[in-house]
mmCIF file of C-alpha atoms in Angstrom:
data_model
loop_
_atom_site.group_PDB
_atom_site.id
_atom_site.type_symbol
_atom_site.label_atom_id
_atom_site.label_comp_id
_atom_site.label_asym_id
_atom_site.label_seq_id
_atom_site.Cartn_x
_atom_site.Cartn_y
_atom_site.Cartn_z
ATOM 1 C CA MET A 130 97.745 84.751 112.539
ATOM 2 C CA ARG A 131 99.791 88.001 112.678
ATOM 3 C CA ILE A 132 98.335 91.030 111.047
ATOM 4 C CA ILE A 133 101.755 93.057 110.102
ATOM 5 C CA SER A 134 101.014 95.591 107.833
ATOM 6 C CA PHE A 135 98.973 95.819 104.375
ATOM 7 C CA ILE A 136 97.554 94.003 101.231
ATOM 8 C CA ILE A 137 95.186 91.713 99.348
ATOM 9 C CA GLY A 138 94.859 90.987 95.767
ATOM 10 C CA LEU A 139 95.723 87.497 94.732
ATOM 11 C CA GLY A 140 93.369 87.356 91.883
ATOM 12 C CA SER A 141 96.066 87.472 89.302
ATOM 13 C CA LEU A 142 98.299 84.424 90.859
ATOM 14 C CA LEU A 143 97.977 81.324 88.627
ATOM 15 C CA LEU A 144 98.294 78.393 90.822
ATOM 16 C CA ALA A 145 99.390 74.935 88.790
ATOM 17 C CA ALA A 146 98.629 72.317 91.335
ATOM 18 C CA CYS A 147 100.483 69.160 91.110
ATOM 19 C CA GLY A 148 97.754 67.037 92.511
ATOM 20 C CA GLY A 149 95.171 67.566 95.352
ATOM 21 C CA PRO A 150 97.260 68.141 98.755
ATOM 22 C CA ASP A 151 93.949 66.783 100.503
ATOM 23 C CA CYS A 152 93.036 64.160 98.337
ATOM 24 C CA LYS A 153 94.414 61.749 100.833
ATOM 25 C CA LYS A 154 92.926 61.936 104.468
ATOM 26 C CA ALA A 155 95.194 63.769 106.549
ATOM 27 C CA GLU A 156 95.803 62.475 110.087
ATOM 28 C CA ILE A 157 95.185 65.129 112.737
ATOM 29 C CA VAL A 158 97.314 64.723 115.794
ATOM 30 C CA GLU A 159 97.037 66.949 118.974
ATOM 31 C CA LEU A 160 100.238 68.137 120.511
ATOM 32 C CA GLY A 161 101.019 69.838 123.675
ATOM 33 C CA PRO A 162 101.555 70.855 126.257
ATOM 34 C CA GLY A 163 105.376 70.634 125.523
ATOM 35 C CA ASP A 164 107.177 67.961 127.624
ATOM 36 C CA LYS A 165 109.985 70.411 128.320
ATOM 37 C CA THR A 166 109.966 74.276 128.326
ATOM 38 C CA ILE A 167 112.916 76.736 128.895
ATOM 39 C CA HIS A 168 112.645 80.479 129.101
ATOM 40 C CA SER A 169 116.379 81.506 129.561
ATOM 41 C CA PHE A 170 119.460 80.783 131.078
ATOM 42 C CA SER A 171 120.585 81.992 134.447
ATOM 43 C CA ASP A 172 123.358 84.186 133.088
ATOM 44 C CA SER A 173 121.422 85.595 129.972
ATOM 45 C CA SER A 174 118.275 87.074 128.407
ATOM 46 C CA PHE A 175 117.929 84.384 125.682
ATOM 47 C CA PHE A 176 114.469 83.702 124.055
ATOM 48 C CA SER A 177 113.377 87.553 124.283
ATOM 49 C CA ASP A 178 113.019 87.669 120.522
ATOM 50 C CA ILE A 179 113.690 84.328 118.464
ATOM 51 C CA SER A 180 113.686 84.835 114.676
ATOM 52 C CA CYS A 181 114.690 81.281 113.522
ATOM 53 C CA ILE A 182 115.320 77.806 114.867
ATOM 54 C CA GLU A 183 117.494 75.076 113.127
ATOM 55 C CA THR A 184 118.569 71.653 113.696
ATOM 56 C CA ASP A 185 121.706 69.830 112.240
ATOM 57 C CA GLY A 186 120.792 65.986 112.132
ATOM 58 C CA THR A 187 122.789 65.268 115.042
ATOM 59 C CA GLY A 188 120.425 66.316 117.701
ATOM 60 C CA SER A 189 121.726 69.872 118.407
ATOM 61 C CA ILE A 190 119.124 72.614 118.162
ATOM 62 C CA TYR A 191 120.205 75.985 117.177
ATOM 63 C CA VAL A 192 118.346 79.091 118.101
ATOM 64 C CA LEU A 193 118.748 82.760 116.957
ATOM 65 C CA ASP A 194 117.926 85.536 119.377
ATOM 66 C CA ARG A 195 117.386 88.432 117.248
ATOM 67 C CA LYS A 196 117.905 91.236 119.764
ATOM 68 C CA ARG A 197 121.213 89.684 120.925
ATOM 69 C CA SER A 198 122.328 88.638 117.582
ATOM 70 C CA GLN A 199 123.570 85.506 118.879
ATOM 71 C CA ILE A 200 122.876 81.796 118.300
ATOM 72 C CA ILE A 201 122.666 79.361 121.149
ATOM 73 C CA ARG A 202 123.338 75.695 120.634
ATOM 74 C CA LEU A 203 121.420 73.109 122.529
ATOM 75 C CA ASP A 204 121.523 69.383 122.839
ATOM 76 C CA GLU A 205 118.258 67.460 122.188
ATOM 77 C CA ASP A 206 117.447 67.765 125.937
ATOM 78 C CA MET A 207 117.644 71.533 125.452
ATOM 79 C CA ARG A 208 120.930 71.989 127.484
ATOM 80 C CA LEU A 209 123.354 74.660 126.453
ATOM 81 C CA LEU A 210 126.385 73.363 124.497
ATOM 82 C CA SER A 211 127.759 76.715 123.062
ATOM 83 C CA VAL A 212 127.067 80.472 121.982
ATOM 84 C CA ILE A 213 127.792 81.510 118.539
ATOM 85 C CA GLY A 214 128.822 85.109 117.748
ATOM 86 C CA HIS A 215 128.095 88.278 119.362
ATOM 87 C CA GLN A 216 126.518 91.614 118.427
ATOM 88 C CA GLY A 217 128.629 94.258 116.886
ATOM 89 C CA ARG A 218 129.968 95.949 113.713
ATOM 90 C CA GLY A 219 133.569 94.254 113.801
ATOM 91 C CA PRO A 220 134.715 91.929 111.098
ATOM 92 C CA GLN A 221 133.977 88.974 113.472
ATOM 93 C CA GLU A 222 130.813 90.237 114.810
ATOM 94 C CA ILE A 223 127.166 89.745 113.914
ATOM 95 C CA GLY A 224 125.695 93.283 112.828
ATOM 96 C CA ALA A 225 121.987 92.224 112.392
ATOM 97 C CA ALA A 226 120.938 88.584 112.023
ATOM 98 C CA ILE A 227 117.497 87.611 111.210
ATOM 99 C CA SER A 228 117.816 84.159 109.651
ATOM 100 C CA PHE A 229 120.636 81.442 109.398
ATOM 101 C CA SER A 230 121.315 78.059 108.117
ATOM 102 C CA VAL A 231 122.965 75.044 109.178
ATOM 103 C CA ARG A 232 124.676 72.645 106.790
ATOM 104 C CA ASN A 233 127.921 70.406 106.696
ATOM 105 C CA ASP A 234 128.936 71.462 110.188
ATOM 106 C CA THR A 235 128.938 75.268 109.342
ATOM 107 C CA VAL A 236 126.465 77.965 110.771
ATOM 108 C CA TYR A 237 125.595 80.397 108.054
ATOM 109 C CA VAL A 238 124.345 83.551 109.427
ATOM 110 C CA GLY A 239 122.513 86.065 107.322
ATOM 111 C CA ASP A 240 123.598 89.495 108.228
ATOM 112 C CA ALA A 241 121.352 92.458 106.995
ATOM 113 C CA TYR A 242 123.865 95.022 108.126
ATOM 114 C CA LYS A 243 126.918 93.611 106.513
ATOM 115 C CA ARG A 244 124.827 92.459 103.489
ATOM 116 C CA GLY A 245 126.515 89.079 103.573
ATOM 117 C CA VAL A 246 126.881 85.794 105.103
ATOM 118 C CA LEU A 247 129.081 85.089 108.046
ATOM 119 C CA MET A 248 130.212 81.505 108.801
ATOM 120 C CA PHE A 249 130.950 79.974 112.257
ATOM 121 C CA THR A 250 131.638 76.250 113.351
ATOM 122 C CA PRO A 251 129.001 74.659 115.649
ATOM 123 C CA SER A 252 131.273 75.528 118.715
ATOM 124 C CA GLY A 253 131.271 79.135 117.774
ATOM 125 C CA GLU A 254 134.693 79.648 115.973
ATOM 126 C CA TRP A 255 134.715 82.406 113.097
ATOM 127 C CA CYS A 256 135.182 80.814 109.681
ATOM 128 C CA GLY A 257 134.935 84.058 107.619
ATOM 129 C CA MET A 258 132.219 85.918 105.538
ATOM 130 C CA ILE A 259 130.760 85.573 102.240
ATOM 131 C CA ASP A 260 130.182 89.204 100.859
ATOM 132 C CA MET A 261 127.132 89.384 98.936
ATOM 133 C CA LYS A 262 127.217 93.093 98.071
ATOM 134 C CA GLU A 263 123.416 93.598 98.331
ATOM 135 C CA ALA A 264 120.696 93.501 100.801
ATOM 136 C CA PHE A 265 120.128 90.063 102.204
ATOM 137 C CA PRO A 266 116.965 88.530 103.211
ATOM 138 C CA TYR A 267 115.067 89.726 106.163
ATOM 139 C CA PHE A 268 112.964 87.342 108.211
ATOM 140 C CA LYS A 269 112.875 84.580 105.654
ATOM 141 C CA ARG A 270 115.005 81.252 105.737
ATOM 142 C CA PHE A 271 117.671 80.900 102.980
ATOM 143 C CA SER A 272 119.432 77.777 101.639
ATOM 144 C CA VAL A 273 123.155 76.704 101.134
ATOM 145 C CA ARG A 274 124.266 74.065 98.858
ATOM 146 C CA ASP A 275 127.251 71.969 99.202
ATOM 147 C CA GLU A 276 129.029 73.691 96.037
ATOM 148 C CA GLY A 277 128.440 76.984 97.724
ATOM 149 C CA SER A 278 125.454 78.436 95.924
ATOM 150 C CA ILE A 279 123.021 80.512 98.118
ATOM 151 C CA CYS A 280 119.391 80.912 97.505
ATOM 152 C CA PHE A 281 117.362 83.454 99.302
ATOM 153 C CA ALA A 282 114.218 85.760 99.206
ATOM 154 C CA ALA A 283 114.942 88.872 96.950
ATOM 155 C CA CYS A 284 111.939 90.450 95.639
ATOM 156 C CA SER A 285 112.637 92.686 92.465
ATOM 157 C CA GLY A 286 109.851 94.426 90.951
ATOM 158 C CA GLN A 287 112.096 95.347 88.025
ATOM 159 C CA GLU A 288 112.964 91.859 87.318
ATOM 160 C CA ARG A 289 109.531 90.613 88.378
ATOM 161 C CA THR A 290 111.102 87.935 90.322
ATOM 162 C CA SER A 291 111.119 86.696 94.111
ATOM 163 C CA LEU A 292 114.245 84.980 94.661
ATOM 164 C CA ALA A 293 117.937 85.144 93.965
ATOM 165 C CA GLU A 294 120.746 82.607 93.693
ATOM 166 C CA TYR A 295 124.388 83.562 94.476
ATOM 167 C CA ASP A 296 127.066 81.384 92.982
ATOM 168 C CA ARG A 297 130.171 81.571 95.272
ATOM 169 C CA PRO A 298 132.712 80.363 92.825
ATOM 170 C CA SER A 299 131.813 82.992 90.208
ATOM 171 C CA ALA A 300 130.233 85.544 92.433
ATOM 172 C CA ALA A 301 127.327 85.821 90.126
ATOM 173 C CA MET A 302 123.820 86.707 91.107
ATOM 174 C CA THR A 303 120.946 85.358 89.310
ATOM 175 C CA HIS A 304 117.311 86.725 89.944
ATOM 176 C CA PHE A 305 114.270 84.201 89.409
ATOM 177 C CA GLY A 306 111.041 82.798 90.931
ATOM 178 C CA GLN A 307 107.329 83.580 90.558
ATOM 179 C CA TRP A 308 106.299 86.888 91.438
ATOM 180 C CA THR A 309 102.893 88.690 91.870
ATOM 181 C CA ASP A 310 102.157 92.433 91.442
ATOM 182 C CA PHE A 311 100.297 93.789 94.559
ATOM 183 C CA GLY A 312 100.138 97.233 93.303
ATOM 184 C CA THR A 313 103.034 99.188 95.095
ATOM 185 C CA PRO A 314 106.712 98.363 95.612
ATOM 186 C CA ALA A 315 106.345 98.177 99.179
ATOM 187 C CA LYS A 316 103.530 95.722 99.043
ATOM 188 C CA ASN A 317 105.242 93.725 96.455
ATOM 189 C CA ASP A 318 108.365 93.369 98.470
ATOM 190 C CA MET A 319 106.766 92.135 101.492
ATOM 191 C CA GLN A 320 103.982 89.905 100.004
ATOM 192 C CA ASN A 321 106.414 88.324 97.678
ATOM 193 C CA LYS A 322 108.885 87.027 100.602
ATOM 194 C CA ARG A 323 109.488 83.254 100.640
ATOM 195 C CA SER A 324 111.642 80.756 102.757
ATOM 196 C CA VAL A 325 113.873 78.590 100.633
ATOM 197 C CA PHE A 326 114.942 75.041 100.641
ATOM 198 C CA PHE A 327 117.184 72.807 98.734
ATOM 199 C CA ARG A 328 116.272 68.994 98.364
ATOM 200 C CA ASP A 329 117.114 66.563 95.480
ATOM 201 C CA GLY A 330 118.225 69.048 92.988
ATOM 202 C CA GLN A 331 115.204 71.294 93.580
ATOM 203 C CA TYR A 332 114.525 74.531 95.387
ATOM 204 C CA ILE A 333 111.667 74.541 97.624
ATOM 205 C CA ALA A 334 110.020 77.976 97.979
ATOM 206 C CA VAL A 335 107.326 78.729 100.409
ATOM 207 C CA PRO A 336 105.754 82.314 100.852
ATOM 208 C CA TRP A 337 104.234 83.537 103.980
ATOM 209 C CA SER A 338 101.061 84.931 102.780
ATOM 210 C CA ILE A 339 100.241 83.048 99.539
ATOM 211 C CA PRO A 340 99.006 79.585 100.118
ATOM 212 C CA VAL A 341 101.335 77.634 97.746
ATOM 213 C CA VAL A 342 104.684 75.737 97.550
ATOM 214 C CA GLU A 343 106.831 76.204 94.787
ATOM 215 C CA PHE A 344 109.310 73.895 93.315
ATOM 216 C CA TYR A 345 112.302 75.137 90.979
ATOM 217 C CA ASP A 346 114.751 73.034 89.124
ATOM 218 C CA ALA A 347 118.015 74.244 90.791
ATOM 219 C CA ALA A 348 120.175 73.741 87.635
ATOM 220 C CA THR A 349 117.990 75.719 85.532
ATOM 221 C CA LEU A 350 116.088 77.819 88.208
ATOM 222 C CA ARG A 351 112.844 77.281 86.181
ATOM 223 C CA PRO A 352 109.628 76.279 88.208
ATOM 224 C CA THR A 353 108.727 72.555 87.799
ATOM 225 C CA GLU A 354 105.528 72.540 89.932
ATOM 226 C CA THR A 355 103.333 74.330 92.404
ATOM 227 C CA LEU A 356 101.287 72.819 95.119
ATOM 228 C CA ASP A 357 98.243 74.610 95.913
ATOM 229 C CA LEU A 358 97.131 74.688 99.629
ATOM 230 C CA SER A 359 94.433 77.059 99.276
ATOM 231 C CA GLU A 360 91.626 74.230 99.810
ATOM 232 C CA VAL A 361 93.369 72.649 102.736
ATOM 233 C CA THR A 362 91.784 72.960 106.058
ATOM 234 C CA PRO A 363 92.576 75.256 108.008
ATOM 235 C CA VAL A 364 94.578 77.212 105.092
ATOM 236 C CA LYS A 365 91.304 77.855 103.681
ATOM 237 C CA GLU A 366 89.654 79.179 106.460
ATOM 238 C CA ILE A 367 92.449 81.587 107.391
ATOM 239 C CA TYR A 368 93.012 82.923 103.726
ATOM 240 C CA LEU A 369 89.260 83.601 103.292
ATOM 241 C CA GLU A 370 89.288 85.542 106.744
ATOM 242 C CA MET A 371 92.359 87.602 105.688
ATOM 243 C CA THR A 372 91.190 88.210 102.019
ATOM 244 C CA ALA A 373 87.823 89.511 103.392
ATOM 245 C CA ASN A 374 89.215 91.658 106.130
ATOM 246 C CA ARG A 375 88.047 95.156 105.030
ATOM 247 C CA GLU A 376 90.536 96.874 107.277
ATOM 248 C CA ILE A 377 93.547 95.145 105.646
ATOM 249 C CA ARG A 378 92.060 95.322 102.191
ATOM 250 C CA GLU A 379 91.572 99.361 102.287
ATOM 251 C CA SER A 380 94.589 100.133 104.217
ATOM 252 C CA PRO A 381 97.683 100.933 102.122
ATOM 253 C CA ASN A 382 100.008 100.106 104.904
ATOM 254 C CA MET A 383 98.741 96.753 106.351
ATOM 255 C CA TRP A 384 99.691 93.276 105.315
ATOM 256 C CA TYR A 385 98.932 89.787 106.724
ATOM 257 C CA VAL A 386 101.054 86.606 107.657
ATOM 258 C CA PHE A 387 99.420 83.381 108.194
ATOM 259 C CA MET A 388 102.183 80.882 107.014
ATOM 260 C CA GLU A 389 104.333 82.107 109.836
ATOM 261 C CA ASP A 390 107.275 79.539 109.270
ATOM 262 C CA THR A 391 108.434 76.613 107.287
ATOM 263 C CA TYR A 392 110.906 73.871 108.060
ATOM 264 C CA LEU A 393 112.305 71.016 106.162
ATOM 265 C CA ASN A 394 113.442 67.860 107.598
ATOM 266 C CA ARG A 395 114.492 65.328 105.185
ATOM 267 C CA ASP A 396 111.294 64.279 103.022
ATOM 268 C CA LYS A 397 109.004 66.475 105.058
ATOM 269 C CA LEU A 398 108.024 69.892 104.709
ATOM 270 C CA TYR A 399 106.615 71.503 107.898
ATOM 271 C CA VAL A 400 104.283 74.821 107.582
ATOM 272 C CA LEU A 401 103.441 76.975 110.888
ATOM 273 C CA LEU A 402 99.928 78.316 110.735
ATOM 274 C CA ASN A 403 98.257 80.526 113.541
ATOM 275 C CA PRO A 404 94.337 80.208 113.153
ATOM 276 C CA ASP A 405 91.863 82.392 114.964
ATOM 277 C CA GLU A 406 88.746 81.674 116.636
ATOM 278 C CA GLY A 407 86.764 81.329 113.454
ATOM 279 C CA THR A 408 88.681 78.318 112.268
ATOM 280 C CA ALA A 409 87.523 74.898 111.752
ATOM 281 C CA ASP A 410 86.100 73.068 114.898
ATOM 282 C CA GLU A 411 88.838 70.380 114.414
ATOM 283 C CA PHE A 412 91.409 72.973 115.019
ATOM 284 C CA LYS A 413 91.182 74.813 118.458
ATOM 285 C CA THR A 414 92.469 78.235 118.843
ATOM 286 C CA GLY A 415 96.217 77.796 118.569
ATOM 287 C CA SER A 416 98.978 76.940 116.271
ATOM 288 C CA VAL A 417 98.749 74.404 113.425
ATOM 289 C CA VAL A 418 101.560 72.691 111.834
ATOM 290 C CA LEU A 419 100.928 71.018 108.318
ATOM 291 C CA GLU A 420 103.326 68.200 107.336
ATOM 292 C CA ILE A 421 103.903 67.744 103.621
ATOM 293 C CA ASP A 422 105.100 64.500 102.230
ATOM 294 C CA LEU A 423 107.724 65.157 99.626
ATOM 295 C CA SER A 424 108.833 61.507 99.572
ATOM 296 C CA GLY A 425 106.885 60.651 96.274
ATOM 297 C CA PRO A 426 105.859 62.080 93.085
ATOM 298 C CA GLU A 427 102.495 63.217 94.634
ATOM 299 C CA ARG A 428 103.142 65.755 97.055
ATOM 300 C CA PHE A 429 100.358 65.872 99.964
ATOM 301 C CA VAL A 430 99.690 66.876 103.502
ATOM 302 C CA SER A 431 99.886 63.850 105.387
ATOM 303 C CA ARG A 432 99.461 65.101 108.818
ATOM 304 C CA LYS A 433 98.191 68.144 110.726
ATOM 305 C CA PHE A 434 99.417 68.984 114.157
ATOM 306 C CA SER A 435 97.058 70.853 116.271
ATOM 307 C CA LEU A 436 98.388 72.738 119.362
ATOM 308 C CA PRO A 437 95.373 73.923 121.388
ATOM 309 C CA GLY A 438 96.166 77.087 123.288
ATOM 310 C CA GLU A 439 99.770 77.190 122.085
ATOM 311 C CA HIS A 440 100.896 80.261 119.776
ATOM 312 C CA LEU A 441 104.190 79.410 118.070
ATOM 313 C CA SER A 442 106.080 81.961 115.903
ATOM 314 C CA ARG A 443 108.986 79.756 114.925
ATOM 315 C CA ILE A 444 109.694 75.970 114.572
ATOM 316 C CA GLY A 445 112.442 73.446 114.206
ATOM 317 C CA VAL A 446 111.725 69.673 113.696
ATOM 318 C CA THR A 447 113.749 66.655 113.900
ATOM 319 C CA ASN A 448 112.868 63.087 113.450
ATOM 320 C CA ASN A 449 110.871 62.603 116.711
ATOM 321 C CA ARG A 450 110.297 66.164 117.972
ATOM 322 C CA LEU A 451 109.055 69.646 117.067
ATOM 323 C CA TYR A 452 110.630 72.701 118.912
ATOM 324 C CA GLY A 453 108.732 76.018 118.948
ATOM 325 C CA PHE A 454 109.154 79.484 120.040
ATOM 326 C CA SER A 455 106.112 80.586 122.078
ATOM 327 C CA LEU A 456 104.756 84.032 121.794
ATOM 328 C CA ASP A 457 102.818 83.844 124.904
ATOM 329 C CA ASP A 458 105.554 83.445 127.361
ATOM 330 C CA ALA A 459 108.709 83.873 125.438
ATOM 331 C CA SER A 460 109.848 80.313 125.847
ATOM 332 C CA LEU A 461 111.379 77.625 123.721
ATOM 333 C CA ARG A 462 109.145 74.543 123.857
ATOM 334 C CA ARG A 463 109.587 70.711 122.817
ATOM 335 C CA TYR A 464 106.750 68.530 121.689
ATOM 336 C CA PRO A 465 107.358 64.777 120.983
ATOM 337 C CA LEU A 466 106.041 63.792 117.668
ATOM 338 C CA PRO A 467 104.291 60.540 117.119
ATOM 339 C CA GLU A 468 105.874 57.873 114.840
#
């Protein structure tokens, strides 16, 4: 896992588990090496710093290169289809993109510099900008609903909330979401960050350093349930190792990240972990992806994908493949998923 900069202190977090995620025996599946890997294109430097991977349900794969502030669109065989946007401060340019979302044939790009959401077609045509008039999420995924509402990580110590919903028709911003006090504003801001997804009338929020999955009613923005992952192997081992790390605990400028990325594909939620050497033997050193089944009333970890020797920082998932950005050689990799 990545130690980035600060923290510990989750004793005050209340977890309302909605059933044991490990109460059913999760299948452990070993993946890798990938059946296809690409490092760059002959005329570009793509894959230098991938901060987000998306799919659109038609087989296209979208990859955001943060250094270039451009998105490349690939077919399912990882061949180039189009390049979306280019870096700049002009009205149709991307200032500082970290995350994006694809919905209903529109690519929504969160621009931290312009404090808004830029819109493009999958082929790269400019569609306009949604002016949010406040800082947009840094690093984490955000959700766009059909009627235009946008939900994203927006930590507020004053509001004691972790999320915000922007309603496009009314231009109203509503802050909500569970929030944990970690002692200082800087720590609160970093450790309360979450990726957000929309599914079946609910917002699903996944923190990057708190072992839970949160569910909110999208109509009322009130929490409905919380799935506790703290007893799931290897989450438990990683979490205990991090909270026991004296250097992190005693430093005011250190925090950790172990739930590196999250992806929602239909009724499955995928959580990317990067275990260390001390993790359980069933997960050799390398990335692990948890598959959480959301199809029924009982949420549980249905499968655990182990990738020995692979170190991924971002993932995207289709019905039959997992795509990941490798930290080892700055490449995009594809892994077939078993049925």
